Amino acid sequence: MDDFKHIVKEICDELNINMQMASKDWMIILEKNGIRKFLLGTKFDLNSYALGSIFDDKYATYEMLKNLNLPVIEHEILFSPRNKCEFALGSNLYSDALTFFEKNNQNIVIKVNNGHQGKGVYHVTNEKDIKIILDCLFVNNYSLSLCPYYDIKSEYRVIMLDDYPELIYKKIKPIIIGDGQSTVKQLLQKLNQSFTYNKDVFSEKEYSRVLDKGEVFEYNWQFNLSNGASMTMEIDKSVKNDVLNLAVCVAKKCGLRFASVDIIELHDGSLMVLEINCGVATKHFREIHPNGYEIAKNIYKKAIMKMFNL
Protein backbone atom coordinates (compact mmCIF):
# COMPACT_ATOMS: atom_id res chain seq x y z
CA MET A 1 0.00 0.00 0.00
CA ASP A 2 1.54 3.33 -1.06
CA ASP A 3 1.82 6.36 1.19
CA PHE A 4 -1.38 8.09 -0.02
CA LYS A 5 -3.54 4.98 0.39
CA HIS A 6 -1.98 4.43 3.82
CA ILE A 7 -3.06 7.94 4.82
CA VAL A 8 -6.61 7.29 3.61
CA LYS A 9 -6.68 3.98 5.53
CA GLU A 10 -5.61 5.72 8.74
CA ILE A 11 -8.32 8.35 8.29
CA CYS A 12 -10.98 5.72 7.60
CA ASP A 13 -10.00 3.78 10.72
CA GLU A 14 -10.27 6.96 12.79
CA LEU A 15 -13.68 7.88 11.32
CA ASN A 16 -15.06 4.33 11.28
CA ILE A 17 -15.39 4.35 7.48
CA ASN A 18 -15.18 1.12 5.48
CA MET A 19 -12.52 1.31 2.77
CA GLN A 20 -12.22 -0.95 -0.28
CA MET A 21 -9.77 -0.86 -3.16
CA ALA A 22 -11.00 -1.35 -6.74
CA SER A 23 -9.97 -0.88 -10.38
CA LYS A 24 -6.42 -2.18 -9.82
CA ASP A 25 -6.14 0.05 -6.72
CA TRP A 26 -6.80 3.18 -8.80
CA MET A 27 -10.20 3.66 -7.14
CA ILE A 28 -11.03 3.74 -3.45
CA ILE A 29 -14.61 3.06 -2.32
CA LEU A 30 -15.58 4.54 1.05
CA GLU A 31 -18.78 3.61 2.88
CA LYS A 32 -20.36 4.83 6.12
CA ASN A 33 -23.98 4.56 7.29
CA GLY A 34 -25.10 3.28 3.90
CA ILE A 35 -23.51 6.21 2.03
CA ARG A 36 -20.82 5.51 -0.58
CA LYS A 37 -18.21 7.98 -1.77
CA PHE A 38 -15.27 7.53 -4.12
CA LEU A 39 -11.67 8.55 -4.64
CA LEU A 40 -10.06 8.17 -8.05
CA GLY A 41 -6.32 8.58 -7.86
CA THR A 42 -6.04 11.70 -5.68
CA LYS A 43 -9.39 13.12 -6.82
CA PHE A 44 -11.98 13.30 -4.05
CA ASP A 45 -15.75 13.00 -4.44
CA LEU A 46 -16.38 16.72 -3.93
CA ASN A 47 -16.12 18.62 -7.24
CA SER A 48 -18.59 18.07 -10.04
CA TYR A 49 -17.53 15.87 -12.95
CA ALA A 50 -17.80 18.76 -15.42
CA LEU A 51 -15.67 21.08 -13.31
CA GLY A 52 -13.03 18.42 -12.76
CA SER A 53 -12.92 17.73 -16.51
CA ILE A 54 -12.42 21.44 -17.25
CA PHE A 55 -9.41 21.60 -14.95
CA ASP A 56 -7.94 18.50 -16.60
CA ASP A 57 -7.87 20.54 -19.82
CA LYS A 58 -5.41 23.45 -19.77
CA TYR A 59 -7.06 25.33 -22.63
CA ALA A 60 -10.57 24.89 -21.17
CA THR A 61 -9.24 26.14 -17.81
CA TYR A 62 -7.84 29.24 -19.52
CA GLU A 63 -11.11 29.92 -21.31
CA MET A 64 -13.11 29.49 -18.11
CA LEU A 65 -10.94 31.76 -15.96
CA LYS A 66 -10.71 34.36 -18.71
CA ASN A 67 -14.51 34.35 -18.95
CA LEU A 68 -14.67 34.94 -15.18
CA ASN A 69 -12.25 37.91 -15.49
CA LEU A 70 -9.58 36.12 -13.46
CA PRO A 71 -5.87 36.64 -14.26
CA VAL A 72 -4.62 33.52 -16.03
CA ILE A 73 -1.69 32.73 -18.31
CA GLU A 74 -2.65 32.63 -21.98
CA HIS A 75 -3.23 29.28 -23.71
CA GLU A 76 -3.99 28.46 -27.32
CA ILE A 77 -5.06 24.95 -28.31
CA LEU A 78 -3.51 22.96 -31.15
CA PHE A 79 -5.12 19.74 -32.38
CA SER A 80 -3.35 17.01 -34.31
CA PRO A 81 -3.35 17.55 -38.10
CA ARG A 82 -5.02 14.13 -38.29
CA ASN A 83 -8.08 15.59 -36.54
CA LYS A 84 -10.45 16.68 -39.30
CA CYS A 85 -13.45 17.33 -37.02
CA GLU A 86 -15.22 20.65 -37.45
CA PHE A 87 -14.24 21.90 -33.97
CA ALA A 88 -10.55 21.36 -34.82
CA LEU A 89 -10.55 23.31 -38.07
CA GLY A 90 -8.41 26.41 -37.78
CA SER A 91 -6.46 24.90 -34.88
CA ASN A 92 -4.95 21.76 -36.40
CA LEU A 93 -2.10 22.99 -38.59
CA TYR A 94 1.58 23.24 -37.71
CA SER A 95 1.50 26.69 -39.34
CA ASP A 96 -0.79 27.77 -36.46
CA ALA A 97 2.05 27.00 -34.03
CA LEU A 98 4.50 28.96 -36.18
CA THR A 99 2.13 31.95 -36.24
CA PHE A 100 1.80 31.80 -32.44
CA PHE A 101 5.60 31.53 -32.17
CA GLU A 102 6.14 34.71 -34.21
CA LYS A 103 3.33 36.54 -32.40
CA ASN A 104 5.04 35.88 -29.06
CA ASN A 105 8.56 37.03 -29.89
CA GLN A 106 9.79 33.53 -30.79
CA ASN A 107 9.62 32.51 -27.16
CA ILE A 108 6.86 30.06 -26.28
CA VAL A 109 6.02 26.94 -24.31
CA ILE A 110 4.47 23.85 -25.89
CA LYS A 111 2.84 21.36 -23.55
CA VAL A 112 0.43 18.45 -23.50
CA ASN A 113 -3.04 19.91 -22.99
CA ASN A 114 -4.01 17.37 -20.33
CA GLY A 115 -0.52 16.76 -18.97
CA HIS A 116 0.66 16.81 -15.36
CA GLN A 117 3.82 16.98 -13.23
CA GLY A 118 5.58 19.09 -15.86
CA LYS A 119 5.82 16.15 -18.28
CA GLY A 120 5.61 16.86 -22.00
CA VAL A 121 6.48 20.55 -21.52
CA TYR A 122 8.99 22.32 -23.79
CA HIS A 123 10.37 25.87 -23.81
CA VAL A 124 10.92 26.79 -27.47
CA THR A 125 13.05 29.62 -28.82
CA ASN A 126 14.11 28.02 -32.11
CA GLU A 127 11.65 27.66 -34.97
CA LYS A 128 13.38 24.47 -36.16
CA ASP A 129 12.45 22.72 -32.90
CA ILE A 130 8.71 23.26 -33.29
CA LYS A 131 8.00 20.52 -35.84
CA ILE A 132 10.23 18.05 -33.99
CA ILE A 133 8.38 18.67 -30.71
CA LEU A 134 4.93 18.59 -32.29
CA ASP A 135 5.69 15.35 -34.13
CA CYS A 136 6.88 13.79 -30.89
CA LEU A 137 3.95 14.93 -28.72
CA PHE A 138 1.20 14.16 -31.24
CA VAL A 139 2.21 10.50 -31.33
CA ASN A 140 0.39 9.93 -28.02
CA ASN A 141 -1.64 13.09 -27.45
CA TYR A 142 -4.92 14.38 -28.78
CA SER A 143 -4.25 18.08 -28.25
CA LEU A 144 -1.49 20.45 -27.13
CA SER A 145 -1.42 23.89 -25.55
CA LEU A 146 0.68 26.81 -26.76
CA CYS A 147 1.64 29.50 -24.24
CA PRO A 148 3.78 32.61 -24.30
CA TYR A 149 6.91 32.13 -22.19
CA TYR A 150 6.52 33.96 -18.88
CA ASP A 151 9.63 35.00 -16.95
CA ILE A 152 8.40 33.73 -13.59
CA LYS A 153 9.82 35.13 -10.37
CA SER A 154 8.07 32.70 -8.02
CA GLU A 155 5.40 30.02 -8.10
CA TYR A 156 2.95 29.18 -5.31
CA ARG A 157 0.62 26.30 -4.62
CA VAL A 158 -2.54 26.79 -2.57
CA ILE A 159 -4.71 23.84 -1.55
CA MET A 160 -8.30 25.03 -1.28
CA LEU A 161 -11.14 23.28 0.56
CA ASP A 162 -14.56 24.95 0.42
CA ASP A 163 -13.20 28.47 -0.07
CA TYR A 164 -10.59 28.08 2.67
CA PRO A 165 -6.84 27.84 1.98
CA GLU A 166 -5.66 24.77 3.89
CA LEU A 167 -2.03 25.05 2.73
CA ILE A 168 0.22 27.43 0.84
CA TYR A 169 3.83 26.97 -0.10
CA LYS A 170 6.32 28.57 -2.43
CA LYS A 171 8.14 26.48 -5.01
CA ILE A 172 11.87 27.06 -5.43
CA LYS A 173 13.24 26.59 -8.93
CA PRO A 174 16.11 24.06 -8.97
CA ILE A 175 19.03 26.45 -9.28
CA ILE A 176 22.21 25.42 -7.47
CA ILE A 177 25.48 27.22 -6.73
CA GLY A 178 28.78 25.39 -6.82
CA ASP A 179 31.06 25.06 -3.80
CA GLY A 180 34.09 23.75 -5.68
CA GLN A 181 33.71 20.30 -4.14
CA SER A 182 30.22 18.88 -4.72
CA THR A 183 28.88 17.41 -7.95
CA VAL A 184 25.72 18.66 -9.65
CA LYS A 185 23.90 15.57 -8.43
CA GLN A 186 25.02 16.07 -4.80
CA LEU A 187 23.94 19.72 -4.81
CA LEU A 188 20.54 18.82 -6.29
CA GLN A 189 20.04 16.22 -3.57
CA LYS A 190 20.80 18.86 -0.92
CA LEU A 191 18.17 21.12 -2.48
CA ASN A 192 15.58 18.37 -2.76
CA GLN A 193 16.07 15.06 -0.97
CA SER A 194 13.54 13.39 -3.27
CA PHE A 195 15.56 14.33 -6.36
CA THR A 196 16.13 11.40 -8.70
CA TYR A 197 18.46 11.15 -11.68
CA ASN A 198 16.76 11.63 -15.04
CA LYS A 199 18.90 10.72 -18.04
CA ASP A 200 16.45 12.53 -20.34
CA VAL A 201 17.36 15.88 -18.76
CA PHE A 202 21.14 15.66 -18.46
CA SER A 203 23.79 13.05 -19.08
CA GLU A 204 25.47 11.15 -16.24
CA LYS A 205 28.65 13.08 -17.10
CA GLU A 206 26.87 16.40 -16.49
CA TYR A 207 25.42 15.18 -13.19
CA SER A 208 28.89 14.06 -12.06
CA ARG A 209 30.53 17.41 -12.86
CA VAL A 210 31.92 19.36 -9.91
CA LEU A 211 30.79 22.98 -10.12
CA ASP A 212 33.31 25.74 -9.52
CA LYS A 213 32.80 27.79 -6.38
CA GLY A 214 30.06 30.33 -7.07
CA GLU A 215 29.10 28.77 -10.40
CA VAL A 216 25.34 28.97 -11.00
CA PHE A 217 23.66 25.92 -12.54
CA GLU A 218 19.96 25.89 -13.50
CA TYR A 219 18.81 22.30 -13.56
CA ASN A 220 15.31 23.06 -14.82
CA TRP A 221 13.39 26.21 -15.82
CA GLN A 222 10.18 24.72 -14.36
CA PHE A 223 9.03 24.84 -10.73
CA ASN A 224 7.65 21.29 -10.46
CA LEU A 225 8.62 19.46 -7.25
CA SER A 226 8.63 16.27 -9.32
CA ASN A 227 11.32 17.78 -11.56
CA GLY A 228 13.83 18.72 -8.86
CA ALA A 229 12.39 21.97 -7.46
CA SER A 230 12.10 22.44 -3.70
CA MET A 231 9.62 24.34 -1.53
CA THR A 232 9.31 26.60 1.48
CA MET A 233 6.43 27.82 3.63
CA GLU A 234 8.31 31.03 4.43
CA ILE A 235 6.62 33.62 2.21
CA ASP A 236 6.66 37.41 2.36
CA LYS A 237 3.46 38.41 4.19
CA SER A 238 2.17 40.90 1.63
CA VAL A 239 2.74 38.52 -1.29
CA LYS A 240 1.22 35.65 0.68
CA ASN A 241 -1.96 37.62 1.33
CA ASP A 242 -2.29 38.54 -2.35
CA VAL A 243 -1.77 34.93 -3.44
CA LEU A 244 -4.32 33.65 -0.93
CA ASN A 245 -6.86 36.29 -1.94
CA LEU A 246 -6.55 35.28 -5.58
CA ALA A 247 -6.86 31.56 -4.75
CA VAL A 248 -9.99 32.19 -2.67
CA CYS A 249 -11.46 34.33 -5.45
CA VAL A 250 -10.79 31.56 -7.99
CA ALA A 251 -12.44 28.94 -5.77
CA LYS A 252 -15.54 31.07 -5.15
CA LYS A 253 -16.03 32.14 -8.77
CA CYS A 254 -15.53 28.60 -10.11
CA GLY A 255 -17.56 26.83 -7.44
CA LEU A 256 -14.47 24.83 -6.61
CA ARG A 257 -14.60 22.62 -3.51
CA PHE A 258 -11.28 20.78 -3.26
CA ALA A 259 -8.26 21.42 -5.47
CA SER A 260 -4.77 22.86 -5.62
CA VAL A 261 -4.41 26.24 -7.32
CA ASP A 262 -1.00 27.07 -8.82
CA ILE A 263 -0.26 30.79 -9.05
CA ILE A 264 2.77 32.49 -10.60
CA GLU A 265 4.31 35.83 -9.61
CA LEU A 266 5.97 37.82 -12.37
CA HIS A 267 8.87 40.21 -11.82
CA ASP A 268 6.53 43.22 -11.96
CA GLY A 269 4.62 41.77 -8.98
CA SER A 270 1.52 40.71 -10.93
CA LEU A 271 -0.09 37.35 -10.14
CA MET A 272 -1.65 34.90 -12.60
CA VAL A 273 -3.20 31.46 -12.32
CA LEU A 274 -1.01 28.82 -13.95
CA GLU A 275 -3.26 25.79 -13.50
CA ILE A 276 -5.76 24.11 -11.21
CA ASN A 277 -5.60 20.46 -10.18
CA CYS A 278 -8.60 18.59 -8.76
CA GLY A 279 -6.26 15.70 -8.07
CA VAL A 280 -4.80 17.01 -4.82
CA ALA A 281 -1.37 15.38 -4.79
CA THR A 282 1.00 15.96 -1.87
CA LYS A 283 3.61 13.23 -2.48
CA HIS A 284 6.61 15.49 -2.99
CA PHE A 285 5.46 17.96 -0.33
CA ARG A 286 5.29 15.07 2.17
CA GLU A 287 8.81 14.01 1.19
CA ILE A 288 10.34 17.48 1.48
CA HIS A 289 8.56 19.06 4.47
CA PRO A 290 9.44 17.53 7.87
CA ASN A 291 5.78 17.56 8.96
CA GLY A 292 4.44 16.93 5.46
CA TYR A 293 2.75 13.65 6.29
CA GLU A 294 0.69 15.03 9.17
CA ILE A 295 -0.16 18.25 7.30
CA ALA A 296 -1.37 16.30 4.27
CA LYS A 297 -3.29 13.80 6.40
CA ASN A 298 -5.10 16.61 8.21
CA ILE A 299 -6.18 18.16 4.89
CA TYR A 300 -7.33 14.84 3.44
CA LYS A 301 -9.22 14.05 6.66
CA LYS A 302 -11.15 17.31 6.41
CA ALA A 303 -11.98 16.55 2.77
CA ILE A 304 -13.27 13.06 3.60
CA MET A 305 -15.32 14.42 6.50
CA LYS A 306 -16.95 16.92 4.12
CA MET A 307 -17.71 14.09 1.68
CA PHE A 308 -19.77 12.42 4.42
CA ASN A 309 -20.99 15.65 6.06
CA LEU A 310 -19.31 14.68 9.33
XYZ file of C-alpha atoms in Angstrom:
310
model
C 0.000 0.000 0.000
C 1.539 3.330 -1.059
C 1.816 6.363 1.186
C -1.381 8.087 -0.019
C -3.535 4.975 0.393
C -1.981 4.428 3.823
C -3.059 7.944 4.822
C -6.615 7.287 3.614
C -6.675 3.977 5.526
C -5.609 5.720 8.742
C -8.318 8.353 8.288
C -10.982 5.719 7.598
C -9.995 3.785 10.721
C -10.270 6.963 12.792
C -13.679 7.878 11.320
C -15.061 4.325 11.276
C -15.391 4.346 7.480
C -15.180 1.121 5.485
C -12.516 1.309 2.765
C -12.221 -0.950 -0.275
C -9.765 -0.859 -3.162
C -11.003 -1.349 -6.744
C -9.969 -0.877 -10.379
C -6.418 -2.184 -9.818
C -6.139 0.053 -6.717
C -6.802 3.177 -8.805
C -10.203 3.659 -7.141
C -11.028 3.738 -3.445
C -14.609 3.056 -2.318
C -15.582 4.544 1.046
C -18.782 3.609 2.884
C -20.358 4.826 6.116
C -23.977 4.564 7.290
C -25.105 3.280 3.903
C -23.514 6.205 2.033
C -20.822 5.513 -0.581
C -18.212 7.983 -1.767
C -15.269 7.531 -4.118
C -11.665 8.552 -4.635
C -10.063 8.170 -8.052
C -6.323 8.583 -7.856
C -6.041 11.697 -5.682
C -9.389 13.116 -6.819
C -11.977 13.295 -4.053
C -15.749 13.002 -4.445
C -16.383 16.724 -3.925
C -16.120 18.622 -7.241
C -18.592 18.071 -10.036
C -17.534 15.867 -12.952
C -17.804 18.765 -15.424
C -15.672 21.081 -13.311
C -13.033 18.420 -12.760
C -12.917 17.729 -16.509
C -12.420 21.435 -17.246
C -9.412 21.601 -14.947
C -7.942 18.503 -16.600
C -7.875 20.537 -19.823
C -5.415 23.449 -19.775
C -7.060 25.334 -22.627
C -10.566 24.893 -21.169
C -9.238 26.140 -17.815
C -7.838 29.239 -19.522
C -11.113 29.921 -21.314
C -13.114 29.486 -18.110
C -10.942 31.759 -15.956
C -10.708 34.364 -18.711
C -14.511 34.348 -18.952
C -14.667 34.936 -15.185
C -12.249 37.907 -15.489
C -9.580 36.123 -13.461
C -5.866 36.636 -14.265
C -4.621 33.520 -16.035
C -1.691 32.727 -18.309
C -2.653 32.633 -21.984
C -3.235 29.283 -23.709
C -3.989 28.460 -27.324
C -5.058 24.952 -28.312
C -3.515 22.964 -31.155
C -5.117 19.736 -32.380
C -3.355 17.010 -34.314
C -3.350 17.548 -38.103
C -5.020 14.127 -38.289
C -8.082 15.594 -36.540
C -10.448 16.682 -39.297
C -13.450 17.330 -37.022
C -15.221 20.654 -37.446
C -14.237 21.904 -33.975
C -10.548 21.358 -34.815
C -10.552 23.307 -38.068
C -8.410 26.414 -37.781
C -6.458 24.899 -34.883
C -4.949 21.763 -36.397
C -2.103 22.987 -38.589
C 1.583 23.240 -37.714
C 1.499 26.686 -39.336
C -0.794 27.772 -36.462
C 2.045 27.005 -34.032
C 4.495 28.963 -36.182
C 2.130 31.949 -36.237
C 1.804 31.795 -32.436
C 5.595 31.528 -32.170
C 6.143 34.707 -34.205
C 3.332 36.540 -32.403
C 5.038 35.881 -29.060
C 8.562 37.033 -29.886
C 9.788 33.534 -30.791
C 9.621 32.514 -27.157
C 6.858 30.057 -26.278
C 6.019 26.940 -24.306
C 4.472 23.849 -25.893
C 2.844 21.357 -23.551
C 0.430 18.448 -23.495
C -3.043 19.908 -22.989
C -4.013 17.375 -20.327
C -0.519 16.764 -18.974
C 0.659 16.813 -15.364
C 3.822 16.976 -13.233
C 5.578 19.088 -15.865
C 5.818 16.151 -18.282
C 5.607 16.861 -21.996
C 6.484 20.550 -21.520
C 8.992 22.320 -23.789
C 10.375 25.871 -23.809
C 10.916 26.788 -27.466
C 13.048 29.617 -28.824
C 14.115 28.023 -32.111
C 11.648 27.655 -34.974
C 13.381 24.474 -36.165
C 12.452 22.720 -32.898
C 8.711 23.258 -33.287
C 8.001 20.522 -35.842
C 10.232 18.046 -33.992
C 8.381 18.666 -30.709
C 4.932 18.592 -32.292
C 5.692 15.347 -34.134
C 6.882 13.788 -30.885
C 3.946 14.935 -28.722
C 1.200 14.164 -31.245
C 2.206 10.499 -31.328
C 0.392 9.927 -28.019
C -1.637 13.087 -27.447
C -4.925 14.380 -28.779
C -4.246 18.080 -28.246
C -1.495 20.448 -27.134
C -1.420 23.890 -25.552
C 0.683 26.806 -26.757
C 1.638 29.498 -24.235
C 3.781 32.607 -24.304
C 6.915 32.129 -22.190
C 6.520 33.958 -18.880
C 9.629 35.004 -16.952
C 8.403 33.732 -13.592
C 9.822 35.128 -10.374
C 8.068 32.700 -8.021
C 5.400 30.017 -8.105
C 2.953 29.182 -5.310
C 0.617 26.300 -4.620
C -2.542 26.787 -2.567
C -4.715 23.836 -1.551
C -8.300 25.034 -1.280
C -11.142 23.284 0.556
C -14.562 24.945 0.422
C -13.197 28.472 -0.074
C -10.590 28.078 2.673
C -6.842 27.842 1.976
C -5.658 24.774 3.893
C -2.035 25.046 2.733
C 0.219 27.428 0.845
C 3.832 26.966 -0.099
C 6.318 28.565 -2.430
C 8.144 26.476 -5.006
C 11.868 27.063 -5.431
C 13.242 26.586 -8.933
C 16.110 24.064 -8.971
C 19.034 26.449 -9.282
C 22.211 25.416 -7.473
C 25.475 27.221 -6.735
C 28.781 25.385 -6.823
C 31.058 25.062 -3.800
C 34.092 23.754 -5.677
C 33.711 20.300 -4.142
C 30.220 18.879 -4.724
C 28.875 17.406 -7.948
C 25.725 18.661 -9.649
C 23.902 15.566 -8.425
C 25.016 16.071 -4.801
C 23.939 19.719 -4.815
C 20.537 18.819 -6.289
C 20.037 16.218 -3.566
C 20.798 18.857 -0.923
C 18.175 21.125 -2.485
C 15.583 18.373 -2.755
C 16.072 15.060 -0.968
C 13.542 13.387 -3.267
C 15.555 14.329 -6.363
C 16.129 11.396 -8.704
C 18.463 11.155 -11.676
C 16.756 11.634 -15.042
C 18.898 10.719 -18.039
C 16.446 12.525 -20.344
C 17.360 15.882 -18.758
C 21.140 15.658 -18.455
C 23.793 13.046 -19.080
C 25.469 11.152 -16.238
C 28.649 13.077 -17.099
C 26.866 16.399 -16.487
C 25.419 15.177 -13.191
C 28.892 14.060 -12.060
C 30.526 17.407 -12.860
C 31.919 19.364 -9.905
C 30.792 22.983 -10.115
C 33.310 25.738 -9.523
C 32.799 27.786 -6.378
C 30.065 30.334 -7.072
C 29.104 28.773 -10.403
C 25.343 28.970 -10.997
C 23.662 25.920 -12.536
C 19.962 25.891 -13.502
C 18.808 22.305 -13.562
C 15.310 23.056 -14.815
C 13.390 26.206 -15.817
C 10.184 24.720 -14.365
C 9.033 24.839 -10.732
C 7.654 21.288 -10.462
C 8.623 19.460 -7.255
C 8.628 16.267 -9.324
C 11.320 17.785 -11.556
C 13.828 18.723 -8.862
C 12.389 21.968 -7.457
C 12.099 22.440 -3.701
C 9.624 24.344 -1.528
C 9.310 26.605 1.481
C 6.431 27.821 3.635
C 8.308 31.033 4.431
C 6.618 33.620 2.210
C 6.655 37.412 2.361
C 3.463 38.406 4.192
C 2.170 40.904 1.629
C 2.741 38.521 -1.288
C 1.219 35.648 0.679
C -1.959 37.615 1.327
C -2.289 38.540 -2.345
C -1.771 34.934 -3.444
C -4.321 33.651 -0.925
C -6.860 36.294 -1.936
C -6.545 35.277 -5.580
C -6.857 31.561 -4.750
C -9.988 32.193 -2.670
C -11.459 34.335 -5.447
C -10.788 31.559 -7.986
C -12.437 28.944 -5.767
C -15.537 31.072 -5.152
C -16.035 32.135 -8.769
C -15.526 28.603 -10.107
C -17.563 26.833 -7.442
C -14.469 24.832 -6.612
C -14.600 22.625 -3.513
C -11.277 20.777 -3.264
C -8.256 21.416 -5.473
C -4.774 22.860 -5.620
C -4.406 26.240 -7.324
C -0.997 27.066 -8.821
C -0.261 30.794 -9.048
C 2.771 32.494 -10.595
C 4.311 35.825 -9.612
C 5.970 37.823 -12.371
C 8.871 40.208 -11.818
C 6.533 43.219 -11.955
C 4.623 41.774 -8.981
C 1.523 40.706 -10.925
C -0.087 37.351 -10.144
C -1.652 34.899 -12.604
C -3.201 31.461 -12.323
C -1.013 28.822 -13.952
C -3.257 25.793 -13.503
C -5.763 24.109 -11.209
C -5.603 20.458 -10.183
C -8.604 18.588 -8.761
C -6.260 15.701 -8.067
C -4.795 17.014 -4.818
C -1.374 15.382 -4.794
C 1.000 15.964 -1.867
C 3.607 13.227 -2.481
C 6.605 15.493 -2.993
C 5.459 17.957 -0.331
C 5.294 15.071 2.170
C 8.814 14.005 1.189
C 10.339 17.484 1.483
C 8.564 19.057 4.469
C 9.445 17.532 7.874
C 5.783 17.560 8.957
C 4.443 16.932 5.462
C 2.749 13.645 6.292
C 0.689 15.033 9.173
C -0.158 18.249 7.298
C -1.368 16.301 4.268
C -3.286 13.801 6.398
C -5.097 16.613 8.211
C -6.175 18.158 4.889
C -7.327 14.839 3.443
C -9.217 14.050 6.663
C -11.149 17.308 6.410
C -11.982 16.549 2.774
C -13.272 13.061 3.596
C -15.320 14.420 6.503
C -16.946 16.917 4.117
C -17.706 14.087 1.683
C -19.772 12.424 4.423
C -20.995 15.654 6.055
C -19.310 14.682 9.332
